[in-house]
PDB file of C-alpha atoms in Angstrom:
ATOM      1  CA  UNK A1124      38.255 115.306  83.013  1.00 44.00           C
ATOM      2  CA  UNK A1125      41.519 117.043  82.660  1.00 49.00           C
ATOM      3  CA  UNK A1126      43.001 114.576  79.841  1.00 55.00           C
ATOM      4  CA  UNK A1127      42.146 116.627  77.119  1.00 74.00           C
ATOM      5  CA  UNK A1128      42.814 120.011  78.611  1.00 74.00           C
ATOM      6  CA  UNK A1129      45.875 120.484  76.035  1.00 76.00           C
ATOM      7  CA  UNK A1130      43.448 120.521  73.401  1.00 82.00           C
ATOM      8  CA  UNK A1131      41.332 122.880  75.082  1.00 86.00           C
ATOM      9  CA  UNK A1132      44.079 125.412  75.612  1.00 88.00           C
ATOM     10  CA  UNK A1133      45.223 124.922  71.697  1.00 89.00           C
ATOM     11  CA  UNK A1134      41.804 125.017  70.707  1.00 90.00           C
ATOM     12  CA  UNK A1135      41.079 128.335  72.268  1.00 91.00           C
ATOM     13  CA  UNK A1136      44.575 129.414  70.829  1.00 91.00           C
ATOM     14  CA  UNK A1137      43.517 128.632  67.751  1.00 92.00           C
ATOM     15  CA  UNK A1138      39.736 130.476  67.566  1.00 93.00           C
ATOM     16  CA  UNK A1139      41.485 133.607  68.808  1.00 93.00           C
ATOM     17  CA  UNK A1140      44.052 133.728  66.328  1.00 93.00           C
ATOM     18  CA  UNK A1141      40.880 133.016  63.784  1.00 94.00           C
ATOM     19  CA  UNK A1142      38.715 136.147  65.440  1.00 94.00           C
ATOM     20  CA  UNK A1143      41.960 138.199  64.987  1.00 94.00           C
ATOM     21  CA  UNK A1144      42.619 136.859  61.351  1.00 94.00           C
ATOM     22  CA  UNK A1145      39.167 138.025  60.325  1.00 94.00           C
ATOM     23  CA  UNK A1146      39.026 141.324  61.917  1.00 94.00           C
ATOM     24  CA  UNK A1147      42.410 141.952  60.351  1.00 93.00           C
ATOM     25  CA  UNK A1148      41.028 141.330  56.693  1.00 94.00           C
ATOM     26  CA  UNK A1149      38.271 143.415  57.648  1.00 93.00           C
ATOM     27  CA  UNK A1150      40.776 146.619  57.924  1.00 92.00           C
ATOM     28  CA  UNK A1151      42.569 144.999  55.037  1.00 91.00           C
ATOM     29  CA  UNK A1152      39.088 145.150  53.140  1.00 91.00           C
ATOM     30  CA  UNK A1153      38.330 148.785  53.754  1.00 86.00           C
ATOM     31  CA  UNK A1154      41.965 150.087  54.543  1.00 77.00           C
ATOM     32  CA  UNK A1155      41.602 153.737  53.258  1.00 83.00           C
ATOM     33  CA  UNK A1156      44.750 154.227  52.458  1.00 85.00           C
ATOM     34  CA  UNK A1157      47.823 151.589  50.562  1.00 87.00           C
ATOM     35  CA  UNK A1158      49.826 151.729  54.292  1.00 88.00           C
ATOM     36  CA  UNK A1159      46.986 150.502  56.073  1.00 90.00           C
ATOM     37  CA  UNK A1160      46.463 147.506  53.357  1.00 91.00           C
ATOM     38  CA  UNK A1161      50.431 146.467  53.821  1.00 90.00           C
ATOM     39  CA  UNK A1162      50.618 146.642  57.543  1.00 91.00           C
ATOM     40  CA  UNK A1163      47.040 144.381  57.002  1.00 92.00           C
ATOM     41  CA  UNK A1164      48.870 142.179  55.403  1.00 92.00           C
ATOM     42  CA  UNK A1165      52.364 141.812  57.205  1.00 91.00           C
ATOM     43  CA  UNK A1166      49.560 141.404  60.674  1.00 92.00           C
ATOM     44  CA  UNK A1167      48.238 138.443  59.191  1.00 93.00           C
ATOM     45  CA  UNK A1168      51.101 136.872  58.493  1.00 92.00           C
ATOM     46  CA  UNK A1169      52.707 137.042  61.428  1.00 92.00           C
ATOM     47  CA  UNK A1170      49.227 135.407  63.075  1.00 93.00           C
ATOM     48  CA  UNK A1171      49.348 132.758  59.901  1.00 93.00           C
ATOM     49  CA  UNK A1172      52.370 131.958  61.681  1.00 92.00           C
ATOM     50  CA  UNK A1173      51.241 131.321  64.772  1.00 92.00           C
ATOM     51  CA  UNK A1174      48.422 129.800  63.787  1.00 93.00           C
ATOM     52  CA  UNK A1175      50.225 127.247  61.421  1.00 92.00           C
ATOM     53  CA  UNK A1176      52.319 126.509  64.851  1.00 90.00           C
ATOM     54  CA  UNK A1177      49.271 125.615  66.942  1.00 90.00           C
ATOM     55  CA  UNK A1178      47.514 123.817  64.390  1.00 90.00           C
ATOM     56  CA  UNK A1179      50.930 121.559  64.432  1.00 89.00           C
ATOM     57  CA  UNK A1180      50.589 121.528  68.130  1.00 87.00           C
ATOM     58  CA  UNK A1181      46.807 120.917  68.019  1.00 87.00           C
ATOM     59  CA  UNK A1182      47.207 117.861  65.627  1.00 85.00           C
ATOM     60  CA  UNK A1183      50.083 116.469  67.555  1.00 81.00           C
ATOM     61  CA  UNK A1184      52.684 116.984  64.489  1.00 81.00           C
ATOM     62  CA  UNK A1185      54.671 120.013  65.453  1.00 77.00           C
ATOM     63  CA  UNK A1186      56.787 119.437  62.079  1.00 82.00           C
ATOM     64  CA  UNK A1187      54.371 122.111  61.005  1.00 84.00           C
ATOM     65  CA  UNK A1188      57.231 124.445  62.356  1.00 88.00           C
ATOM     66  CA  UNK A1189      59.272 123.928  59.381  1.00 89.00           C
ATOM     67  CA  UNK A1190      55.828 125.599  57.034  1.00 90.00           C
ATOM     68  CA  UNK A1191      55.778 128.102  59.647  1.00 90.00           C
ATOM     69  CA  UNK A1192      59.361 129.292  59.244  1.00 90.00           C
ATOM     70  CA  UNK A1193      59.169 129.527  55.707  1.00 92.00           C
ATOM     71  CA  UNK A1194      56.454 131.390  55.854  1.00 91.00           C
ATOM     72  CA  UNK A1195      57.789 134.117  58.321  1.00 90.00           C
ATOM     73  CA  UNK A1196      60.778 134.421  55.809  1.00 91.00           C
ATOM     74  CA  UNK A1197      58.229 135.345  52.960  1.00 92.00           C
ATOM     75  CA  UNK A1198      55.981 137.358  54.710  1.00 90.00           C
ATOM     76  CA  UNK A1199      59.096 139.591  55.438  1.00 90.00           C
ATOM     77  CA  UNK A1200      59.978 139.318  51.698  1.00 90.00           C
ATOM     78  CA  UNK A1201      56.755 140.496  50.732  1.00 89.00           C
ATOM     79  CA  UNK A1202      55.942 143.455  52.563  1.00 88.00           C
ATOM     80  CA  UNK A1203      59.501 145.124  51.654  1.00 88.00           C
ATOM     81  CA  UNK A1204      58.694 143.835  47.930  1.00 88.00           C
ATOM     82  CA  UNK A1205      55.504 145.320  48.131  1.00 87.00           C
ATOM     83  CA  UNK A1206      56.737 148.554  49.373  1.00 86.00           C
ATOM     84  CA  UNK A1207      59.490 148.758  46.958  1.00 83.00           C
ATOM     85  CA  UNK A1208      57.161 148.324  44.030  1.00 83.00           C
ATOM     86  CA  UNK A1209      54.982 151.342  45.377  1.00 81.00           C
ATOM     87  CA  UNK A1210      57.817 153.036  45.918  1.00 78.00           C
ATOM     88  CA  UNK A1211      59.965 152.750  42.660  1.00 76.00           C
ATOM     89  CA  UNK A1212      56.997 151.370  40.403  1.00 70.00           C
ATOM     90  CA  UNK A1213      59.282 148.518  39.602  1.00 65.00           C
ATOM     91  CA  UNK A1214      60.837 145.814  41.716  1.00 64.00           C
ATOM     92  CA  UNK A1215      64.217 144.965  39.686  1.00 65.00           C
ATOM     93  CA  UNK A1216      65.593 147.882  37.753  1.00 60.00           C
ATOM     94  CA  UNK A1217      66.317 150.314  40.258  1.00 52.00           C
ATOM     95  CA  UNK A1218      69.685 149.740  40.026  1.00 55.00           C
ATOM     96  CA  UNK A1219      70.040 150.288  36.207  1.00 56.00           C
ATOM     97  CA  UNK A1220      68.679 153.279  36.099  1.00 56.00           C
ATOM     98  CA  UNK A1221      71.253 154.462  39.174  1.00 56.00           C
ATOM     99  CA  UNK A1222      74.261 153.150  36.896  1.00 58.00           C
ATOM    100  CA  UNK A1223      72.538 155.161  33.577  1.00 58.00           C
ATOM    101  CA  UNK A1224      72.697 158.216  35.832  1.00 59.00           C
ATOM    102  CA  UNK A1225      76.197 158.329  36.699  1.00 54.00           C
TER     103      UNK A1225
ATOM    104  CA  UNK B 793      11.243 140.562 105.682  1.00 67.00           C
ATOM    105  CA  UNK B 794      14.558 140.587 107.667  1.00 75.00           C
ATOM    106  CA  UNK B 795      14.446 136.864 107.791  1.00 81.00           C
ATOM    107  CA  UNK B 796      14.287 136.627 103.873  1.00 83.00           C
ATOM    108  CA  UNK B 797      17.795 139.462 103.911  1.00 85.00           C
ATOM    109  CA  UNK B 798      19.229 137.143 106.293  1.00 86.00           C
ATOM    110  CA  UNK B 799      18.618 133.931 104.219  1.00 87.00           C
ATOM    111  CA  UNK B 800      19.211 135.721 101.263  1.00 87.00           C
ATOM    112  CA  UNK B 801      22.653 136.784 102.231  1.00 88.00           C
ATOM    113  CA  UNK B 802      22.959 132.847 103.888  1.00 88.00           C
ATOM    114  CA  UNK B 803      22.601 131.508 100.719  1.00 87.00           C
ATOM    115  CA  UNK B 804      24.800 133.948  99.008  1.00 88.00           C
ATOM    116  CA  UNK B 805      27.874 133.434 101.020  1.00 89.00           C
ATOM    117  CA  UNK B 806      27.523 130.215 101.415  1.00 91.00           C
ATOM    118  CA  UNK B 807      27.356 130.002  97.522  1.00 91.00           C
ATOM    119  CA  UNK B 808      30.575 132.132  97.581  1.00 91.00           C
ATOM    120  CA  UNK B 809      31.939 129.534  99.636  1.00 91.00           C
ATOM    121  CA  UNK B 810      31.179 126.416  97.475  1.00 89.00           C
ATOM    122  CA  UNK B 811      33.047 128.338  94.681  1.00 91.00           C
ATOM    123  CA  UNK B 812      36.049 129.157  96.837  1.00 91.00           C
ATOM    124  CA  UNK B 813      36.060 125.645  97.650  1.00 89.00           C
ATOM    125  CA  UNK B 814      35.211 124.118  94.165  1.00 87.00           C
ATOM    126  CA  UNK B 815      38.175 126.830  92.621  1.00 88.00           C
ATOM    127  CA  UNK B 816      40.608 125.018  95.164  1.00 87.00           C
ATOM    128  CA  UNK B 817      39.746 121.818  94.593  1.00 85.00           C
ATOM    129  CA  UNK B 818      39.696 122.558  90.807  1.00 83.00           C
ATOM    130  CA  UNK B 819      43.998 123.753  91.097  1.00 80.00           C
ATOM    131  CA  UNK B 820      44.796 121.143  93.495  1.00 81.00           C
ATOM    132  CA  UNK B 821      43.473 118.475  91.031  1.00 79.00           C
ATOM    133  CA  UNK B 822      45.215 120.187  88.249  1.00 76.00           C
ATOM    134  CA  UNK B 823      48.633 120.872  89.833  1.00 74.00           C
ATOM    135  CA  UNK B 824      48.570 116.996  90.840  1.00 76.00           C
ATOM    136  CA  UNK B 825      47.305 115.751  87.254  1.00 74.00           C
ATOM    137  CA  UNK B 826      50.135 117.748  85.767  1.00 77.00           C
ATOM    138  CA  UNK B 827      53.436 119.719  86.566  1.00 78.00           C
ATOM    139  CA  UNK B 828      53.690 123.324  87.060  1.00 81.00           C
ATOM    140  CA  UNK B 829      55.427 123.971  83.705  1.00 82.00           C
ATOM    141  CA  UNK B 830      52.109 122.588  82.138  1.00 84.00           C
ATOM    142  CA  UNK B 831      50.077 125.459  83.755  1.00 86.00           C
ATOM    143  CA  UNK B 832      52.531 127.849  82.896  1.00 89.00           C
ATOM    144  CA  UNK B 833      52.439 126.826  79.296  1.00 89.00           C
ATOM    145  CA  UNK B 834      48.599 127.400  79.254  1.00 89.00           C
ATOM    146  CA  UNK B 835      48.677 130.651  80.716  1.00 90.00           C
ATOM    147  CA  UNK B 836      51.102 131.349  78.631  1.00 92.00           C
ATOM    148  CA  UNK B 837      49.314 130.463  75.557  1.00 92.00           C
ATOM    149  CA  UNK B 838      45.697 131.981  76.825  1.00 92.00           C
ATOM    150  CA  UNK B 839      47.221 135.173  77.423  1.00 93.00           C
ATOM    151  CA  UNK B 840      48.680 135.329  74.145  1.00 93.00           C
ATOM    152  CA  UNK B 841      45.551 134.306  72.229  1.00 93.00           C
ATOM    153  CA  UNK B 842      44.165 137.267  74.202  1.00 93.00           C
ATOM    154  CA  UNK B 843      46.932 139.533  73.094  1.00 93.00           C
ATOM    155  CA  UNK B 844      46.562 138.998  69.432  1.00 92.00           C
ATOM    156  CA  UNK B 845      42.952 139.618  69.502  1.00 93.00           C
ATOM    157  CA  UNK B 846      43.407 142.609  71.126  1.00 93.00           C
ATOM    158  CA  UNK B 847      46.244 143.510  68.588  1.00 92.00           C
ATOM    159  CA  UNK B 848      43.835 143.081  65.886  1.00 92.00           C
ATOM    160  CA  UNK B 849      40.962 145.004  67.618  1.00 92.00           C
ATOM    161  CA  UNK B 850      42.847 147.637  67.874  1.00 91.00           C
ATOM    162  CA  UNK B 851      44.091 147.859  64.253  1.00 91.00           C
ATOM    163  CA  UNK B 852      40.851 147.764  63.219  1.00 91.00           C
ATOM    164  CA  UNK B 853      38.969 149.916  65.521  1.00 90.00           C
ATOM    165  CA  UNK B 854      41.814 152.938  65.584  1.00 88.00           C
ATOM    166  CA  UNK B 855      41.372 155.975  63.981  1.00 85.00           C
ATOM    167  CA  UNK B 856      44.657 156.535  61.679  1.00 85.00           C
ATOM    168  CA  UNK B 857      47.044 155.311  60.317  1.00 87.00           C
ATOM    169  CA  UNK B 858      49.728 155.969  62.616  1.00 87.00           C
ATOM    170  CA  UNK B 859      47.931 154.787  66.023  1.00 88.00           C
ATOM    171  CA  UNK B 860      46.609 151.376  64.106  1.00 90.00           C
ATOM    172  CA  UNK B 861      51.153 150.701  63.379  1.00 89.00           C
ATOM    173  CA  UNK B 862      51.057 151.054  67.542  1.00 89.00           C
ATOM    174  CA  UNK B 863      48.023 148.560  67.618  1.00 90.00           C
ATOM    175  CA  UNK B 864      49.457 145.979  64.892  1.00 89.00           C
ATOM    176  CA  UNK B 865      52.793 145.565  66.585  1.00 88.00           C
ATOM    177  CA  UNK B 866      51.095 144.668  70.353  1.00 88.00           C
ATOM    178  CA  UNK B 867      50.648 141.536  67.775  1.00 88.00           C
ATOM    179  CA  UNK B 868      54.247 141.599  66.940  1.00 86.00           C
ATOM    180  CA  UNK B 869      55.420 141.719  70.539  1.00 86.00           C
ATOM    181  CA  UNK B 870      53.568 140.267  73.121  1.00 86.00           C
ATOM    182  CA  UNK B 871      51.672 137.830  70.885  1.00 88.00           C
ATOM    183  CA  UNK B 872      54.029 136.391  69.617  1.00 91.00           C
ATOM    184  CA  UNK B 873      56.378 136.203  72.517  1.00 91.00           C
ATOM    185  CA  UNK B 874      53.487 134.371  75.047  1.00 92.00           C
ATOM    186  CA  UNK B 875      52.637 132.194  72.086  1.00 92.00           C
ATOM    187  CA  UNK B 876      56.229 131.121  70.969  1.00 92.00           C
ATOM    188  CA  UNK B 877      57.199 130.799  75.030  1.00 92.00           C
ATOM    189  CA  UNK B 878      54.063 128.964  75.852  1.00 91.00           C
ATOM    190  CA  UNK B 879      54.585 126.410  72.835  1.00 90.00           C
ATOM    191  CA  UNK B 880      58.492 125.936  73.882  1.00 90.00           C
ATOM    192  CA  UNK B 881      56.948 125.098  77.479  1.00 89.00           C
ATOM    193  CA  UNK B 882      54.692 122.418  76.279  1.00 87.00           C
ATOM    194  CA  UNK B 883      57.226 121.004  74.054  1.00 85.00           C
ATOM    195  CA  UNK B 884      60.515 120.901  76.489  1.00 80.00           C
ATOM    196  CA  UNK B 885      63.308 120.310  75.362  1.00 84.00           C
ATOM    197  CA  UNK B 886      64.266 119.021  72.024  1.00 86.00           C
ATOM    198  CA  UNK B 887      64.261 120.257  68.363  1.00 88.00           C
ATOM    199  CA  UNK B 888      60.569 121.936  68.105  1.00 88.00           C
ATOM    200  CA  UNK B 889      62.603 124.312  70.972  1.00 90.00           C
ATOM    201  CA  UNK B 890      65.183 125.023  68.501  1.00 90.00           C
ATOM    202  CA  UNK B 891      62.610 125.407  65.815  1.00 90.00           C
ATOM    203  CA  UNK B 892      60.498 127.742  67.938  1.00 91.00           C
ATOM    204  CA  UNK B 893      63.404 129.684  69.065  1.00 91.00           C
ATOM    205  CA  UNK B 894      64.477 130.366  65.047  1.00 91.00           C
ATOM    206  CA  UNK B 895      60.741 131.611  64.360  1.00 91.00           C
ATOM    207  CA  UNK B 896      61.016 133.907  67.513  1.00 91.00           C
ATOM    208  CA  UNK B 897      64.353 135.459  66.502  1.00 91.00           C
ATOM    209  CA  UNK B 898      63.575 136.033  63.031  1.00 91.00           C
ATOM    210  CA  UNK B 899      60.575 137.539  64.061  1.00 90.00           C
ATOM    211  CA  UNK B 900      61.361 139.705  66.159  1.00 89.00           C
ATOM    212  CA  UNK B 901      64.400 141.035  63.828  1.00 89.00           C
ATOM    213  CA  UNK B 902      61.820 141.544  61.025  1.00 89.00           C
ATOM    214  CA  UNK B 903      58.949 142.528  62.570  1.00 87.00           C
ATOM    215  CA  UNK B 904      59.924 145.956  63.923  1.00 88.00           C
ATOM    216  CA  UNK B 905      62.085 146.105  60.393  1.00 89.00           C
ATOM    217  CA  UNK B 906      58.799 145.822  58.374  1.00 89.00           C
ATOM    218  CA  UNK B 907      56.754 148.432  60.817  1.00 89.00           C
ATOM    219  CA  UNK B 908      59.497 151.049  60.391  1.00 90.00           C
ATOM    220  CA  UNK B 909      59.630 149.654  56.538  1.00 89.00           C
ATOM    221  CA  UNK B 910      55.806 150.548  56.196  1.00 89.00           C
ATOM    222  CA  UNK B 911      55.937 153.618  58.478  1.00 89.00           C
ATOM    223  CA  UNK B 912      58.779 155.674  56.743  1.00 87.00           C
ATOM    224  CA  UNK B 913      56.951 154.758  53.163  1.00 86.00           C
ATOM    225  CA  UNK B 914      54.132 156.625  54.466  1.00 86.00           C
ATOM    226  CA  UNK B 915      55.769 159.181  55.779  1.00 84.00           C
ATOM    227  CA  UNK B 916      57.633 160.046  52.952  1.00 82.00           C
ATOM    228  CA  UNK B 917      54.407 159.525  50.629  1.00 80.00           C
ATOM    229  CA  UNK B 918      53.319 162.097  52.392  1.00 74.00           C
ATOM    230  CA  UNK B 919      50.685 160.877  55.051  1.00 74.00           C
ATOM    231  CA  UNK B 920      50.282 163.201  57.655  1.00 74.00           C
ATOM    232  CA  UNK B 921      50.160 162.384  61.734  1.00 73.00           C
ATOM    233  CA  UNK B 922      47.275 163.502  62.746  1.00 71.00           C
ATOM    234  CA  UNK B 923      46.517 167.405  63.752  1.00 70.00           C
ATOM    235  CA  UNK B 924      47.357 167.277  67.951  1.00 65.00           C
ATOM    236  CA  UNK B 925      50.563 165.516  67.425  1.00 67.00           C
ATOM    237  CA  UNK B 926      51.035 167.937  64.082  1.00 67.00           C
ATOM    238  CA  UNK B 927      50.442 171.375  66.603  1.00 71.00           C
ATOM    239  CA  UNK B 928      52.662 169.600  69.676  1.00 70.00           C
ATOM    240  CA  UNK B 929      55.368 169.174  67.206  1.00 68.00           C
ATOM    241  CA  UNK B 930      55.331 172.447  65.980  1.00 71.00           C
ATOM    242  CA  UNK B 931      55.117 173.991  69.388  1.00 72.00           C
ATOM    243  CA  UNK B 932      58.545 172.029  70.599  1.00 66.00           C
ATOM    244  CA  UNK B 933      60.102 173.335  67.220  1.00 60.00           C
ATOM    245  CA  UNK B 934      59.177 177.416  68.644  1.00 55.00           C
TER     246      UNK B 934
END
């Protein structure tokens, strides 16, 4: 009876981080302001992570952790980039237009 | 009458009593089918399944801005800490570990980087807390 309880406990894992990956999208959806949307999207990341570990786990391959690693490192990338390009309206020529100034 | 609240409450406790004894015999059969570092994993996992649903009820049921950041990093924190922990249990020891251990560590260096990130971008865009923490603020300034 208890063989399979592994899969059980990855499985349930795994349909949480689903229920929390759609309700997340719904406040990414109908975010009312751009903060909300970016904090949206840095949450699901971080569960994409988790949930690209457990489906590793589930399937019995955890060489998934190598997908999930890279995609912590570009989540993080991201969000700052994102913010950035609100912020500035441009992602690489900040720094030109500091040297022009001086 | 009485004799149907006395078998009533016969059958009740005695049904209490088949699930005390069905709960027991349900751990004793799992502690002997696996170790205790199994269970712990499991727990370990549950709990943090539960935590990042709760994480993402929160962000999405919370009324600003500034109390859904609080809700999104529960995610951040105890999510991923049971979920990372509980995986590392299951594994033992050998280079998934390792790999687990580099997710959790860059994780939790970026995580509360990209909260204070978003948080001081709104801040400075000009997105106000909301008015009770605006009027308590004020007051400790007087």
């Amino acid at each position: 009876m208890f063989e399979t309880m592994p899969h059980y406990v990855f499985l349930f894992a795994m349909i949480c981080l689903f229920i929390a990956m759609v309700l997340v999208l719904i406040r990414l959806y109908n975010g009312p302001t751009l903060y909300d949307r970016v904090l949206s999207t840095n949450s699901f990341g971080t569960h994409t992570v988790l949930f690209i570990g457990i489906l590793g786990f589930l399937s019995g391959r955890p060489d998934f952790l190598d997908i999930a690693l890279l995609y912590a490192l570009i989540n993080f990338v991201g969000t700052i980039a994102i913010l950035k390009f609100f912020r500035y309206r441009a992602i690489g020529d900040a720094l030109e237009k500091r040297e022009a100034d001086k | 009458m009485r004799n149907l609240d006395l078998m009533l409450s016969l059958f009740r406790w005695s049904f209490y009593g088949f699930m005390c004894i069905f709960a027991v015999d349900v751990t004793v059969s799992l502690f002997t089918a696996f170790g205790v570092f199994d269970i712990i994993a499991w727990l370990l996992i549950v709990f943090g399944g539960i935590f990042a649903i709760i994480g993402a009820l929160g962000s999405l049921r919370f009324p600003d801005f500034w109390s859904r950041l609080h809700a999104a990093s529960i995610t951040d924190s105890g999510g991923v800490i049971l979920l990372l922990m509980g995986m590392g249990m299951h594994s033992g020891w050998n280079l998934v570990t390792f790999k687990l251990f580099l997710i959790g560590a860059f994780l939790f260096i970026t995580g509360p980087t990209s909260t204070h990130a978003v948080a001081n971008a709104a801040l400075v865009s000009g997105l106000k807390p909301p008015r009770q923490l605006r009027a308590d603020l004020e007051r400790d300034d007087d």
